[in-house]
């Protein structure tokens, strides 16, 4: 979550959102979308940096070919990053909000 939503500790922003009328479901959906955006940005940025360093190194004399990145391995890492990101964001948020999700 953005630092602007944390005025009084990690759960302060969530409590503030609840106080201004957001439902638990809306707060959890916001956290989920924010986590997905940050994780996807990290995947894109990490891939870009890796390619920016690998391509010149491979073309500069090591093999003369483009780097080989297996699609299944890359997809597994990306899926793992998304799953881990969602887990580390949603579990504490659910505990901070407390209770079950209302409709």
Coordinates of C-alpha atoms in Angstrom, one line a residue:
X1 CA 0.0 0.0 0.0
X2 CA 1.1 3.5 -0.7
X3 CA 2.7 5.5 2.2
X4 CA -0.1 8.1 1.9
X5 CA -2.5 5.6 3.3
X6 CA -0.5 4.8 6.4
X7 CA -0.8 7.8 8.8
X8 CA -0.8 5.7 12.0
X9 CA 1.1 2.5 11.4
X10 CA 0.5 -0.3 8.9
X11 CA -3.2 -0.7 9.7
X12 CA -4.0 3.0 10.1
X13 CA -4.7 3.5 6.4
X14 CA -7.0 0.5 6.2
X15 CA -8.9 1.8 9.3
X16 CA -9.2 5.2 7.7
X17 CA -10.6 3.7 4.5
X18 CA -13.1 1.8 6.6
X19 CA -14.0 5.0 8.5
X20 CA -14.8 7.0 5.4
X21 CA -17.2 4.3 4.2
X22 CA -15.3 1.7 2.2
X23 CA -16.5 -1.8 2.7
X24 CA -14.0 -4.6 3.6
X25 CA -14.5 -6.0 0.1
X26 CA -13.6 -2.7 -1.5
X27 CA -10.5 -2.3 0.7
X28 CA -9.3 -5.8 -0.1
X29 CA -10.0 -5.3 -3.9
X30 CA -7.9 -2.1 -3.8
X31 CA -5.0 -3.9 -2.1
X32 CA -5.2 -6.7 -4.6
X33 CA -5.1 -4.4 -7.6
X34 CA -2.3 -2.3 -6.1
X35 CA -0.3 -5.5 -5.4
X36 CA -0.8 -6.8 -8.9
X37 CA 0.3 -3.5 -10.4
X38 CA 3.4 -3.3 -8.3
X39 CA 4.3 -7.0 -9.0
X40 CA 3.7 -6.6 -12.8
X41 CA 5.8 -3.4 -12.8
X42 CA 8.6 -5.3 -11.0
X43 CA 8.4 -8.2 -13.5
X44 CA 8.6 -5.8 -16.5
X45 CA 11.4 -3.7 -14.9
X46 CA 13.4 -6.8 -13.9
X47 CA 13.0 -8.4 -17.4
X48 CA 14.1 -5.1 -19.0
X49 CA 17.1 -4.8 -16.9
X50 CA 18.1 -8.5 -17.4
X51 CA 17.8 -8.2 -21.1
X52 CA 19.6 -4.9 -21.2
X53 CA 22.6 -6.6 -19.6
X54 CA 22.4 -10.0 -21.2
X55 CA 21.9 -9.0 -24.8
X56 CA 25.1 -6.9 -25.1
X57 CA 27.1 -9.5 -23.2
X58 CA 25.9 -12.3 -25.4
X59 CA 26.4 -10.3 -28.7
X60 CA 29.6 -8.8 -27.5
X61 CA 31.7 -11.9 -27.9
X62 CA 30.5 -14.7 -25.7
X63 CA 28.3 -16.6 -28.2
X64 CA 27.1 -14.0 -30.7
X65 CA 23.5 -15.2 -30.2
X66 CA 20.5 -13.8 -28.4
X67 CA 20.0 -15.1 -24.8
X68 CA 17.7 -18.1 -24.6
X69 CA 15.0 -17.8 -21.9
X70 CA 12.7 -20.8 -21.6
X71 CA 9.1 -19.7 -21.7
X72 CA 8.0 -22.2 -19.0
X73 CA 10.7 -21.2 -16.6
X74 CA 10.0 -17.5 -17.2
X75 CA 6.3 -18.0 -16.7
X76 CA 6.9 -20.0 -13.5
X77 CA 9.0 -17.2 -12.1
X78 CA 6.5 -14.6 -13.0
X79 CA 3.6 -16.6 -11.6
X80 CA 5.6 -17.2 -8.4
X81 CA 6.3 -13.5 -8.0
X82 CA 2.6 -12.7 -8.5
X83 CA 1.5 -15.4 -6.0
X84 CA 4.1 -14.4 -3.4
X85 CA 3.2 -10.7 -3.8
X86 CA -0.5 -11.4 -3.3
X87 CA 0.1 -13.6 -0.3
X88 CA 2.4 -11.1 1.5
X89 CA -0.1 -8.3 0.9
X90 CA -3.4 -10.0 1.4
X91 CA -2.7 -12.0 4.6
X92 CA -1.6 -9.1 6.7
X93 CA -4.3 -6.8 5.2
X94 CA -7.0 -9.4 6.1
X95 CA -5.7 -9.7 9.6
X96 CA -5.5 -5.9 10.0
X97 CA -9.1 -5.4 8.8
X98 CA -10.3 -8.3 10.8
X99 CA -13.4 -10.4 10.5
X100 CA -15.0 -11.8 7.4
X101 CA -15.7 -9.9 4.2
X102 CA -19.1 -8.3 4.0
X103 CA -21.1 -8.3 0.8

